[in-house]
Coordinates of C-alpha atoms in Angstrom, one line a residue:
X122 CA 8.7 -60.8 -12.8
X123 CA 5.0 -59.8 -12.9
X124 CA 5.4 -57.1 -15.5
X125 CA 3.1 -55.9 -18.2
X126 CA 4.4 -57.4 -21.5
X127 CA 6.4 -55.4 -24.1
X128 CA 4.7 -55.5 -27.5
X129 CA 7.0 -56.4 -30.4
X130 CA 6.9 -52.8 -31.8
X131 CA 7.5 -51.1 -28.4
X132 CA 11.0 -50.0 -29.1
X133 CA 10.6 -48.9 -32.7
X134 CA 10.7 -45.2 -33.5
X135 CA 7.1 -43.9 -33.2
X136 CA 5.1 -43.2 -36.3
X137 CA 2.8 -40.2 -36.6
X138 CA -0.1 -42.2 -35.2
X139 CA 1.9 -43.8 -32.5
X140 CA 2.9 -40.4 -31.2
X141 CA -0.8 -40.1 -30.2
X142 CA 0.1 -42.5 -27.4
X143 CA 1.9 -39.6 -25.8
X144 CA -1.5 -38.4 -24.6
X145 CA -4.2 -40.2 -22.8
X146 CA -6.9 -42.3 -24.6
X147 CA -10.3 -40.8 -25.1
X148 CA -11.8 -44.3 -25.0
X149 CA -10.2 -47.2 -23.1
X150 CA -11.5 -50.8 -22.9
X151 CA -10.3 -54.1 -21.8
X152 CA -11.6 -56.8 -24.2
X153 CA -11.3 -60.6 -24.7
X154 CA -9.4 -61.9 -27.7
X155 CA -12.8 -62.3 -29.4
X156 CA -13.6 -58.6 -28.9
X157 CA -16.0 -59.0 -26.0
X158 CA -16.0 -56.1 -23.6
X159 CA -14.7 -56.7 -20.1
X160 CA -14.3 -53.2 -18.9
X161 CA -14.8 -49.7 -20.3
X162 CA -13.4 -46.5 -18.6
X163 CA -16.0 -44.0 -17.4
X164 CA -14.7 -41.2 -19.5
X165 CA -14.6 -43.6 -22.5
X166 CA -18.3 -44.3 -22.2
X167 CA -19.0 -40.6 -21.8
X168 CA -16.9 -39.7 -24.8
X169 CA -19.2 -41.7 -27.0
X170 CA -22.2 -40.2 -25.2
X171 CA -23.2 -43.2 -23.2
X172 CA -23.6 -43.6 -19.4
X173 CA -20.8 -45.6 -17.7
X174 CA -23.1 -48.5 -17.1
X175 CA -24.3 -48.7 -20.7
X176 CA -21.6 -51.2 -21.7
X177 CA -22.2 -54.7 -20.2
X178 CA -19.6 -57.4 -19.8
X179 CA -19.8 -59.6 -22.9
X180 CA -21.0 -56.8 -25.3
X181 CA -19.2 -56.8 -28.6
X182 CA -16.7 -54.0 -29.1
X183 CA -17.7 -54.0 -32.8
X184 CA -21.1 -52.6 -31.8
X185 CA -19.6 -49.1 -31.5
X186 CA -17.7 -49.4 -34.8
X187 CA -19.2 -48.3 -38.1
X188 CA -20.3 -51.5 -40.0
X189 CA -17.9 -50.8 -42.9
X190 CA -14.9 -50.6 -40.5
X191 CA -15.7 -53.8 -38.5
X192 CA -13.8 -56.1 -40.8
X193 CA -10.6 -54.1 -40.2
X194 CA -11.2 -54.3 -36.4
X195 CA -11.7 -58.1 -36.8
X196 CA -8.4 -58.5 -38.7
X197 CA -6.5 -56.8 -35.9
X198 CA -8.2 -58.7 -33.1
X199 CA -7.6 -62.0 -35.0
X200 CA -3.8 -61.5 -35.0
X201 CA -1.9 -64.1 -32.8
X202 CA -1.1 -63.0 -29.1
X203 CA 2.1 -61.2 -29.0
X204 CA 2.0 -60.4 -32.7
X205 CA 2.5 -56.9 -34.0
X206 CA -0.8 -54.9 -34.0
X207 CA -0.5 -51.8 -36.1
X208 CA -2.3 -48.5 -35.2
X209 CA -5.6 -48.3 -37.2
X210 CA -8.2 -45.6 -38.0
X211 CA -11.8 -46.5 -37.2
X212 CA -15.0 -44.6 -37.3
X213 CA -16.9 -45.0 -34.0
X214 CA -20.6 -44.5 -33.5
X215 CA -21.8 -42.1 -30.8
X216 CA -25.1 -42.6 -28.9
X217 CA -26.6 -39.7 -30.9
X218 CA -25.8 -41.5 -34.2
X219 CA -22.9 -39.1 -35.1
X220 CA -19.6 -40.6 -36.1
X221 CA -16.2 -39.9 -34.7
X222 CA -12.9 -40.7 -36.5
X223 CA -10.4 -42.3 -34.1
X224 CA -6.9 -43.6 -34.2
X225 CA -6.9 -46.9 -32.3
X226 CA -4.3 -49.2 -30.7
X227 CA -4.8 -52.8 -29.6
X228 CA -2.2 -54.2 -27.2
X229 CA -1.8 -57.8 -25.9
X230 CA -1.9 -58.0 -22.1
X231 CA -0.7 -61.0 -20.2
X232 CA -0.9 -61.7 -16.5
X233 CA 1.8 -64.1 -15.1
X234 CA 2.2 -65.6 -18.6
X235 CA -1.2 -67.3 -18.6
X236 CA -4.2 -65.0 -19.0
X237 CA -4.4 -63.1 -22.3
X238 CA -6.6 -60.0 -22.8
X239 CA -6.5 -57.0 -25.1
X240 CA -6.4 -53.3 -24.3
X241 CA -8.2 -51.2 -26.9
X242 CA -7.5 -47.5 -26.8
X243 CA -8.9 -44.8 -29.1
X244 CA -8.1 -41.1 -29.6
X245 CA -10.4 -38.6 -31.4
X246 CA -8.5 -37.3 -34.5
X247 CA -11.4 -36.1 -36.5
X248 CA -11.4 -32.6 -35.1
X249 CA -7.6 -32.4 -35.2
X250 CA -7.5 -33.4 -38.8
X251 CA -10.2 -30.9 -39.8
X252 CA -8.4 -28.2 -37.8
X253 CA -5.1 -28.9 -39.7
X254 CA -7.0 -28.8 -43.0
X255 CA -8.0 -25.2 -42.3
X256 CA -11.7 -25.9 -42.8
X257 CA -13.4 -24.9 -39.6
X258 CA -16.8 -25.1 -41.2
X259 CA -16.3 -28.9 -41.3
X260 CA -16.1 -29.1 -37.6
X261 CA -19.4 -29.9 -35.9
X262 CA -20.5 -28.1 -32.7
X263 CA -20.9 -30.0 -29.5
X264 CA -24.2 -31.8 -29.8
X265 CA -25.2 -31.3 -26.2
X266 CA -24.4 -27.6 -25.5
X267 CA -24.1 -26.2 -29.0
X268 CA -20.7 -24.7 -28.1
X269 CA -17.6 -25.0 -30.3
X270 CA -15.7 -28.2 -29.8
X271 CA -12.0 -28.7 -29.0
X272 CA -11.3 -28.9 -32.7
X273 CA -12.8 -25.4 -33.3
X274 CA -11.0 -24.1 -30.3
X275 CA -7.7 -25.3 -31.7
X276 CA -8.5 -23.7 -35.1
X277 CA -9.3 -20.4 -33.4
X278 CA -6.0 -20.5 -31.4
X279 CA -4.0 -21.3 -34.5
X280 CA -5.5 -18.3 -36.3
X281 CA -4.9 -16.0 -33.4
X282 CA -1.3 -17.0 -33.0
X283 CA -0.3 -17.1 -36.7
X284 CA 3.3 -15.9 -36.9
X285 CA 2.6 -14.2 -40.3
X286 CA -0.1 -11.9 -38.9
X287 CA 1.0 -8.3 -39.5
X288 CA -0.3 -7.2 -36.1
X289 CA -0.9 -9.8 -33.4
X290 CA -3.3 -8.8 -30.6
X291 CA -3.1 -10.2 -27.1
X292 CA -5.8 -12.4 -25.5
X293 CA -6.4 -14.4 -22.4
X294 CA -7.1 -18.1 -22.3
X295 CA -9.2 -19.5 -19.4
X296 CA -9.6 -23.2 -18.6
X297 CA -12.6 -23.8 -16.4
X298 CA -13.5 -27.0 -14.6
X299 CA -16.7 -27.6 -12.6
X300 CA -15.9 -28.7 -9.0
X301 CA -17.8 -31.8 -7.9
X302 CA -19.6 -32.3 -11.2
X303 CA -18.9 -36.1 -11.1
X304 CA -20.9 -36.3 -7.9
X305 CA -24.0 -35.0 -9.7
X306 CA -23.6 -37.6 -12.4
X307 CA -23.1 -40.4 -9.9
X308 CA -25.9 -39.3 -7.6
X309 CA -28.5 -38.0 -10.0
X310 CA -27.7 -39.6 -13.3
X311 CA -26.3 -38.4 -16.6
X312 CA -29.5 -36.9 -17.7
X313 CA -29.4 -34.4 -14.8
X314 CA -25.7 -33.9 -15.5
X315 CA -26.4 -33.0 -19.1
X316 CA -29.0 -30.4 -18.0
X317 CA -26.4 -28.9 -15.7
X318 CA -23.8 -28.7 -18.5
X319 CA -26.3 -27.0 -20.9
X320 CA -27.2 -24.4 -18.2
X321 CA -23.4 -23.9 -17.5
X322 CA -22.8 -23.3 -21.2
X323 CA -25.6 -20.7 -21.3
X324 CA -24.2 -18.9 -18.2
X325 CA -20.7 -18.8 -19.6
X326 CA -21.8 -17.4 -22.9
X327 CA -23.8 -14.7 -21.1
X328 CA -20.6 -13.4 -19.5
X329 CA -18.7 -12.9 -22.7
X330 CA -18.7 -10.5 -25.7
X331 CA -19.4 -11.4 -29.3
X332 CA -15.7 -11.3 -30.0
X333 CA -14.9 -13.9 -27.3
X334 CA -15.2 -17.6 -27.5
X335 CA -16.3 -20.3 -25.1
X336 CA -15.8 -24.0 -26.1
X337 CA -16.5 -27.3 -24.5
X338 CA -13.3 -29.2 -24.4
X339 CA -14.2 -32.2 -22.2
X340 CA -17.0 -33.6 -20.0
X341 CA -17.2 -30.7 -17.6
X342 CA -14.3 -28.7 -19.0
X343 CA -14.7 -25.4 -20.8
X344 CA -12.1 -23.1 -22.4
X345 CA -12.7 -19.4 -22.8
X346 CA -10.8 -17.0 -25.1
X347 CA -11.1 -13.3 -24.1
X348 CA -10.1 -11.4 -27.3
X349 CA -8.0 -8.3 -27.2
X350 CA -5.2 -7.2 -24.9
X351 CA -5.9 -7.8 -21.2
X352 CA -3.9 -7.1 -18.0
X353 CA -4.3 -9.4 -15.0
X354 CA -6.7 -7.1 -13.2
X355 CA -9.1 -7.0 -16.2
X356 CA -9.0 -10.7 -16.6
X357 CA -9.6 -11.2 -12.9
X358 CA -12.7 -9.1 -13.1
X359 CA -14.1 -11.5 -15.8
X360 CA -13.0 -14.5 -13.8
X361 CA -14.8 -13.1 -10.8
X362 CA -18.0 -12.7 -12.8
X363 CA -17.7 -16.2 -14.3
X364 CA -17.3 -17.8 -10.9
X365 CA -20.3 -15.8 -9.5
X366 CA -22.4 -17.0 -12.4
X367 CA -21.5 -20.7 -11.6
X368 CA -22.3 -20.2 -7.9
X369 CA -25.9 -19.2 -8.5
X370 CA -28.3 -22.2 -7.7
X371 CA -29.0 -24.5 -10.6
X372 CA -32.8 -25.1 -10.8
X373 CA -33.2 -28.4 -12.6
X374 CA -36.7 -29.8 -12.2
X375 CA -37.3 -30.1 -8.5
X376 CA -33.6 -30.0 -7.7
X377 CA -31.7 -27.0 -6.5
X378 CA -28.0 -27.6 -6.9
X379 CA -25.0 -25.5 -5.8
X380 CA -21.7 -25.8 -7.6
X381 CA -18.4 -24.0 -7.8
X382 CA -15.7 -23.9 -10.5
X383 CA -11.9 -23.6 -10.7
X384 CA -10.2 -21.6 -13.4
X385 CA -6.6 -21.6 -14.8
X386 CA -5.5 -18.6 -16.9
X387 CA -2.7 -18.1 -19.4
X388 CA -2.0 -14.8 -21.3
X389 CA -0.9 -14.4 -24.9
X390 CA 1.8 -13.4 -25.7
X391 CA 3.1 -12.9 -22.1
X392 CA 3.1 -16.5 -21.1
X393 CA 3.5 -18.3 -24.5
X394 CA 3.5 -17.6 -28.2
X395 CA 1.4 -20.5 -29.5
X396 CA -1.9 -22.0 -28.7
X397 CA -0.7 -25.5 -27.6
X398 CA 1.6 -24.0 -25.0
X399 CA -1.1 -21.7 -23.8
X400 CA -3.4 -24.6 -23.2
X401 CA -0.7 -26.4 -21.3
X402 CA 0.0 -23.4 -19.1
X403 CA -3.7 -22.9 -18.5
X404 CA -3.9 -26.6 -17.4
X405 CA -1.0 -26.1 -15.0
X406 CA -2.7 -23.0 -13.5
X407 CA -6.0 -24.9 -13.2
X408 CA -4.3 -27.6 -11.3
X409 CA -2.8 -25.0 -8.9
X410 CA -6.3 -23.5 -8.5
X411 CA -7.8 -26.8 -7.5
X412 CA -4.9 -27.6 -5.2
X413 CA -5.4 -24.2 -3.5
X414 CA -8.9 -25.1 -2.4
X415 CA -11.1 -24.8 -5.6
X416 CA -13.7 -22.1 -6.3
X417 CA -10.9 -19.7 -7.4
X418 CA -8.9 -18.6 -10.3
X419 CA -5.1 -18.9 -10.8
X420 CA -2.8 -17.2 -13.3
X421 CA 0.0 -19.3 -14.7
X422 CA 3.2 -18.4 -13.0
X423 CA 6.4 -18.5 -15.1
X424 CA 8.9 -20.8 -13.4
X425 CA 6.1 -22.1 -11.1
X426 CA 3.7 -25.0 -11.5
X427 CA 6.5 -27.6 -11.6
X428 CA 4.4 -30.1 -9.8
X429 CA 1.4 -29.7 -12.1
X430 CA 3.7 -29.8 -15.1
X431 CA 5.2 -33.1 -13.8
X432 CA 1.7 -34.5 -13.3
X433 CA 0.7 -33.7 -16.9
X434 CA 4.0 -35.2 -18.2
X435 CA 3.3 -38.4 -16.1
X436 CA -0.2 -38.6 -17.4
X437 CA 1.1 -38.4 -21.0
X438 CA 3.5 -41.2 -20.3
X439 CA 1.1 -43.6 -18.6
X440 CA -0.3 -45.2 -21.7
X441 CA 3.1 -45.8 -23.3
X442 CA 4.3 -47.1 -19.9
X443 CA 1.5 -49.8 -20.1
X444 CA 2.5 -50.6 -23.6
X445 CA 6.2 -50.9 -22.7
X446 CA 5.8 -53.1 -19.7
X447 CA 7.1 -50.5 -17.2
X448 CA 4.6 -51.5 -14.4
X449 CA 5.7 -54.3 -12.2
X450 CA 4.6 -55.9 -8.9
X451 CA 6.8 -55.8 -5.9
X452 CA 6.2 -57.7 -2.7
X453 CA 7.0 -56.8 1.0
X454 CA 7.0 -59.4 3.7
X455 CA 4.6 -59.2 6.7
X456 CA 6.3 -61.1 9.6
X457 CA 5.7 -62.5 13.0
X458 CA 7.0 -59.9 15.4
X459 CA 8.6 -62.4 17.8
X460 CA 10.3 -64.7 15.3
X461 CA 10.7 -62.4 12.2
X462 CA 9.4 -65.2 10.0
X463 CA 7.4 -64.1 6.9
X464 CA 3.8 -65.1 7.3
X465 CA 2.6 -63.5 4.0
X466 CA 3.4 -60.6 1.6
X467 CA 1.8 -57.4 0.5
X468 CA 1.7 -56.8 -3.2
X469 CA 2.7 -53.3 -4.2
X470 CA 2.6 -51.8 -7.8
X471 CA 5.8 -50.1 -9.0
X472 CA 6.4 -48.0 -12.1
X473 CA 10.0 -48.0 -13.3
X474 CA 10.8 -45.5 -16.1
X475 CA 13.9 -46.7 -17.9
X476 CA 16.8 -44.3 -17.3
X477 CA 14.7 -42.2 -14.9
X478 CA 14.1 -44.5 -11.9
X479 CA 10.9 -45.3 -10.1
X480 CA 7.8 -43.1 -10.0
X481 CA 6.2 -42.9 -6.5
X482 CA 2.9 -44.7 -6.2
X483 CA 1.7 -41.6 -4.4
X484 CA 2.1 -39.8 -7.7
X485 CA 0.9 -42.3 -10.3
X486 CA -2.0 -44.0 -8.4
X487 CA -4.1 -40.8 -8.1
X488 CA -3.4 -40.1 -11.8
X489 CA -4.5 -43.5 -12.8
X490 CA -7.7 -43.1 -10.8
X491 CA -8.5 -39.9 -12.6
X492 CA -7.7 -41.0 -16.2
X493 CA -9.4 -44.4 -16.0
X494 CA -6.3 -46.6 -16.2
X495 CA -6.8 -47.7 -12.6
X496 CA -9.5 -50.2 -13.7
X497 CA -7.1 -52.0 -15.9
X498 CA -4.0 -51.7 -13.7
X499 CA -6.0 -52.8 -10.6
X500 CA -7.4 -55.9 -12.3
X501 CA -4.0 -56.7 -13.7
X502 CA -2.2 -56.3 -10.3
X503 CA -4.8 -58.5 -8.5
X504 CA -4.5 -61.3 -11.1
X505 CA -0.7 -61.1 -11.2
X506 CA -0.5 -61.2 -7.4
X507 CA -2.8 -64.2 -7.1
X508 CA -0.9 -66.1 -9.7
X509 CA 2.4 -65.3 -7.9
X510 CA 1.0 -66.4 -4.5
X511 CA -0.2 -69.7 -6.1
X512 CA 3.2 -70.2 -7.7
X513 CA 5.0 -69.7 -4.3
X514 CA 2.5 -72.0 -2.6
X515 CA 3.4 -74.8 -5.1
X516 CA 7.1 -74.1 -4.9
X517 CA 7.4 -73.9 -1.1
X518 CA 4.9 -76.6 -0.2
X519 CA 2.8 -74.4 2.1
X520 CA 0.0 -71.9 1.5
X521 CA 1.3 -68.5 0.7
X522 CA -1.0 -65.7 1.7
X523 CA -1.2 -62.4 -0.3
X524 CA -2.5 -59.0 0.6
X525 CA -3.5 -56.7 -2.3
X526 CA -4.6 -53.0 -2.1
X527 CA -7.9 -51.9 -3.6
X528 CA -8.1 -48.2 -4.7
X529 CA -11.3 -46.2 -3.9
X530 CA -12.2 -46.3 -7.5
X531 CA -11.9 -50.1 -7.7
X532 CA -13.8 -50.6 -4.5
X533 CA -16.6 -48.4 -5.8
X534 CA -16.9 -50.2 -9.1
X535 CA -19.7 -52.6 -9.4
X536 CA -17.5 -55.4 -10.8
X537 CA -15.1 -55.6 -7.9
X538 CA -16.6 -58.9 -6.6
X539 CA -16.5 -60.4 -10.1
X540 CA -12.9 -59.2 -10.5
X541 CA -11.8 -60.9 -7.3
X542 CA -13.7 -64.1 -8.1
X543 CA -12.1 -64.3 -11.5
X544 CA -8.6 -63.7 -10.2
X545 CA -9.0 -66.5 -7.7
X546 CA -10.4 -68.9 -10.3
X547 CA -7.8 -68.2 -12.9
X548 CA -4.9 -68.5 -10.5
X549 CA -6.2 -71.4 -8.4
X550 CA -5.3 -69.5 -5.2
X551 CA -7.6 -70.5 -2.3
X552 CA -9.8 -67.5 -1.3
X553 CA -8.6 -67.7 2.3
X554 CA -5.1 -66.9 1.1
X555 CA -6.1 -63.5 -0.2
X556 CA -6.7 -60.3 1.8
X557 CA -7.9 -57.1 0.3
X558 CA -6.6 -53.8 1.9
X559 CA -9.0 -50.9 1.9
X560 CA -8.5 -47.5 3.6
X561 CA -10.8 -46.1 6.3
X562 CA -11.8 -43.2 4.2
X563 CA -12.9 -45.5 1.3
X564 CA -15.1 -47.5 3.6
X565 CA -16.8 -44.5 5.1
X566 CA -17.7 -42.7 1.9
X567 CA -20.9 -44.7 1.9
X568 CA -21.0 -46.9 5.0
X569 CA -24.2 -48.8 4.1
X570 CA -23.0 -49.5 0.5
X571 CA -19.5 -50.5 1.8
X572 CA -21.1 -52.9 4.3
X573 CA -23.0 -54.7 1.6
X574 CA -20.0 -54.9 -0.7
X575 CA -17.7 -56.1 2.1
X576 CA -20.2 -58.9 3.0
X577 CA -20.2 -60.0 -0.6
X578 CA -16.4 -60.1 -0.7
X579 CA -16.3 -62.0 2.6
X580 CA -18.7 -64.5 1.2
X581 CA -16.0 -65.4 -1.3
X582 CA -13.8 -66.3 1.6
X583 CA -11.2 -63.5 1.3
X584 CA -10.0 -61.4 4.2
X585 CA -10.6 -57.6 4.6
X586 CA -7.9 -55.4 6.1
X587 CA -8.4 -51.7 7.0
X588 CA -5.2 -49.9 5.8
X589 CA -3.8 -46.8 7.6
X590 CA -5.9 -47.5 10.6
X591 CA -6.1 -44.7 13.1
X592 CA -5.7 -41.8 10.7
X593 CA -9.4 -41.4 9.7
X594 CA -12.7 -42.6 11.1
X595 CA -11.5 -45.3 13.5
X596 CA -14.2 -46.0 16.0
X597 CA -15.7 -49.0 17.7
X598 CA -19.0 -48.4 15.9
X599 CA -17.8 -49.0 12.4
X600 CA -15.4 -51.8 13.5
X601 CA -18.5 -53.7 14.8
X602 CA -20.6 -53.0 11.7
X603 CA -18.1 -54.1 9.0
X604 CA -17.0 -57.8 8.4
X605 CA -13.3 -57.1 8.9
X606 CA -10.4 -59.5 9.5
X607 CA -7.3 -57.2 10.0
X608 CA -6.3 -53.7 11.1
X609 CA -3.1 -52.2 9.9
X610 CA -1.7 -49.6 12.3
X611 CA -0.6 -46.6 10.3
X612 CA 3.2 -46.0 10.2
X613 CA 2.7 -42.5 11.6
X614 CA 2.0 -44.0 15.0
X615 CA 5.0 -46.4 14.8
X616 CA 7.6 -43.9 13.6
X617 CA 7.7 -42.1 17.1
X618 CA 6.7 -45.2 19.1
X619 CA 9.9 -45.2 21.1
X620 CA 10.0 -41.4 21.6
X621 CA 6.3 -40.3 22.0
X622 CA 4.2 -41.7 24.9
X623 CA 1.0 -40.6 23.1
X624 CA 1.8 -42.8 20.1
X625 CA 2.6 -45.7 22.4
X626 CA -0.7 -45.2 24.2
X627 CA -2.7 -45.1 20.9
X628 CA -1.0 -48.3 19.7
X629 CA -1.8 -50.0 23.0
X630 CA -5.5 -49.0 22.7
X631 CA -5.7 -50.3 19.1
X632 CA -4.2 -53.6 20.1
X633 CA -6.6 -54.0 23.0
X634 CA -9.6 -53.0 20.8
X635 CA -8.5 -55.6 18.2
X636 CA -8.2 -58.3 20.7
X637 CA -11.8 -57.7 22.0
X638 CA -13.1 -57.8 18.4
X639 CA -11.0 -60.8 17.4
X640 CA -9.2 -58.9 14.7
X641 CA -5.6 -59.5 13.6
X642 CA -3.3 -56.4 13.7
X643 CA -0.3 -55.5 11.5
X644 CA 2.0 -52.6 12.6
X645 CA 3.4 -50.8 9.5
X646 CA 6.6 -48.9 9.1
X647 CA 8.8 -50.8 11.6
X648 CA 12.3 -49.6 11.0
X649 CA 14.2 -49.9 14.4
X650 CA 14.9 -52.7 16.9
X651 CA 13.4 -50.5 19.7
X652 CA 10.1 -50.1 17.8
X653 CA 9.9 -53.8 17.2
X654 CA 10.6 -54.7 20.8
X655 CA 7.9 -52.3 22.1
X656 CA 5.4 -53.8 19.7
X657 CA 6.3 -57.3 20.9
X658 CA 6.0 -56.2 24.5
X659 CA 2.5 -54.7 23.8
X660 CA 1.4 -58.0 22.2
X661 CA 1.4 -57.1 18.5
X662 CA 1.8 -60.3 16.6
X663 CA 2.4 -59.1 13.0
X664 CA 4.8 -56.4 11.7
X665 CA 5.9 -54.9 8.4
X666 CA 8.7 -52.5 7.6
X667 CA 12.2 -51.9 6.3
X668 CA 13.7 -53.6 9.4
X669 CA 12.1 -56.9 8.4
X670 CA 12.3 -56.4 4.6
X671 CA 11.9 -53.8 1.8
X672 CA 9.5 -54.4 -1.1
X673 CA 11.3 -56.4 -3.8
X674 CA 10.5 -58.0 -7.1
X675 CA 9.1 -61.5 -7.1
X676 CA 12.3 -63.1 -8.3
X677 CA 14.3 -61.4 -5.6
X678 CA 11.9 -62.4 -2.8
X679 CA 12.0 -66.0 -4.0
X680 CA 15.8 -65.9 -3.9
X681 CA 15.9 -64.5 -0.4
X682 CA 13.6 -67.3 0.8
X683 CA 15.6 -70.0 -1.0
X684 CA 18.9 -68.8 0.4
X685 CA 17.4 -68.7 3.9
X686 CA 17.9 -64.9 4.3
X687 CA 14.1 -64.6 4.7
X688 CA 12.5 -67.4 6.6
X689 CA 8.9 -68.4 5.9
X690 CA 6.7 -69.3 8.7
X691 CA 5.5 -73.0 8.6

């Protein structure tokens, strides 16, 4: 099976430091066994105050570690692959020269038993330790905005919710997130983004009283504490003023930017009696505000927010899922419609939580894209799939073609060509045996940039498939511009193929268009004999779906081929 490896200490009872793995890493990097940087997550670079492109492939991870602590890092990196790697505390160096104390974990990662890399994850514990010590004066303010940090926020919440207070007063907690802030960073650079954050901090402070608090808790996240008892109407009035202040144009140099914000609100003690739970409920309410269209506020609803709560729980589990080898590659056959013989397979990532079953990719892929893990998971899945295709090629005596999905985040990353080239080189899989699947929406985010990137990928010799074709921007114009090899007809058109004349007409047009442009076509979601027969009658050569075969683990697919249950096209 192509699973992430289980470290030797994965099943031990967690220590105090290891419990930190229950939340996401502030800094996440993939490094070579020698400590050379291969990938750094965007939020990891920003956490240390650097731009996402500051770290170059080949940079030494030790360069961000305090010189006195580098020997300790070296000792952990030098341990044999698969050996136990204890949690360690290191002092990291921010771009502004300040230090941050972090708990770190180093995990051995193996793709198909051959390629060894390390995953380095770090969590900021300096603020938390200081907050627990009861010494708020030791907590530095945010160096960019001058606002209190998350550590100071936690200390204030702990004071306000102390159970031994003779008379506890109510308050409101707001979690504010800027809508579309990342686009500013991507388009105009981090310098402009920093100016925007400073101006936002000033606007938020202007809306509050001296007894209130506004803290910067993340890149573009702010938390506001409104002191004193509040009913929902009074808090709504403040939220309305806060959103109006964000909506005013930002005049940054010659730029005039327009932004909105979303706010999640939890009330003390109505919703929760401690600060940590209040923060969680405000997060859930914020997720609901964003899902409801953004540029709005949302109060936490007791008994509601189950979906947001599940997302938070899944995010907390993702790091330990990587550590425990819970991610695995499954493979679904793509077959000739007429003969039902398998021509190649599509690689699909699965997350199996022991005792709880599978987590839908529709849930965990978007989470991984948001928290930075998609860079590691995407690179791992590509390498594992290429190794598997190469192994089947050797075992079956014929080239085995593999199709692998690229997420929008992966496709937009500058290293995607290098990642694909490395996976092919390591596995020995010929480039013409690999197809990369990309959705229409991803291609059309920046058509010119996509065209250049697709041309570079095609120069490697790999195929390019448009996934979910027909649901987005499908047009003759972009099909002519992009160097594509395959179209995958979305399953929504196949599901009603034998009952809806409109769907049959759409499929017929797509097939005719593909023939004119010399593109292969795969029809997804084939589940009935009548669907298959209609596709054959319309001239569709390749099909995929439960009628032909469900996604299965590599070992099971190999067994079905060897037993003759699934026939491979020769």
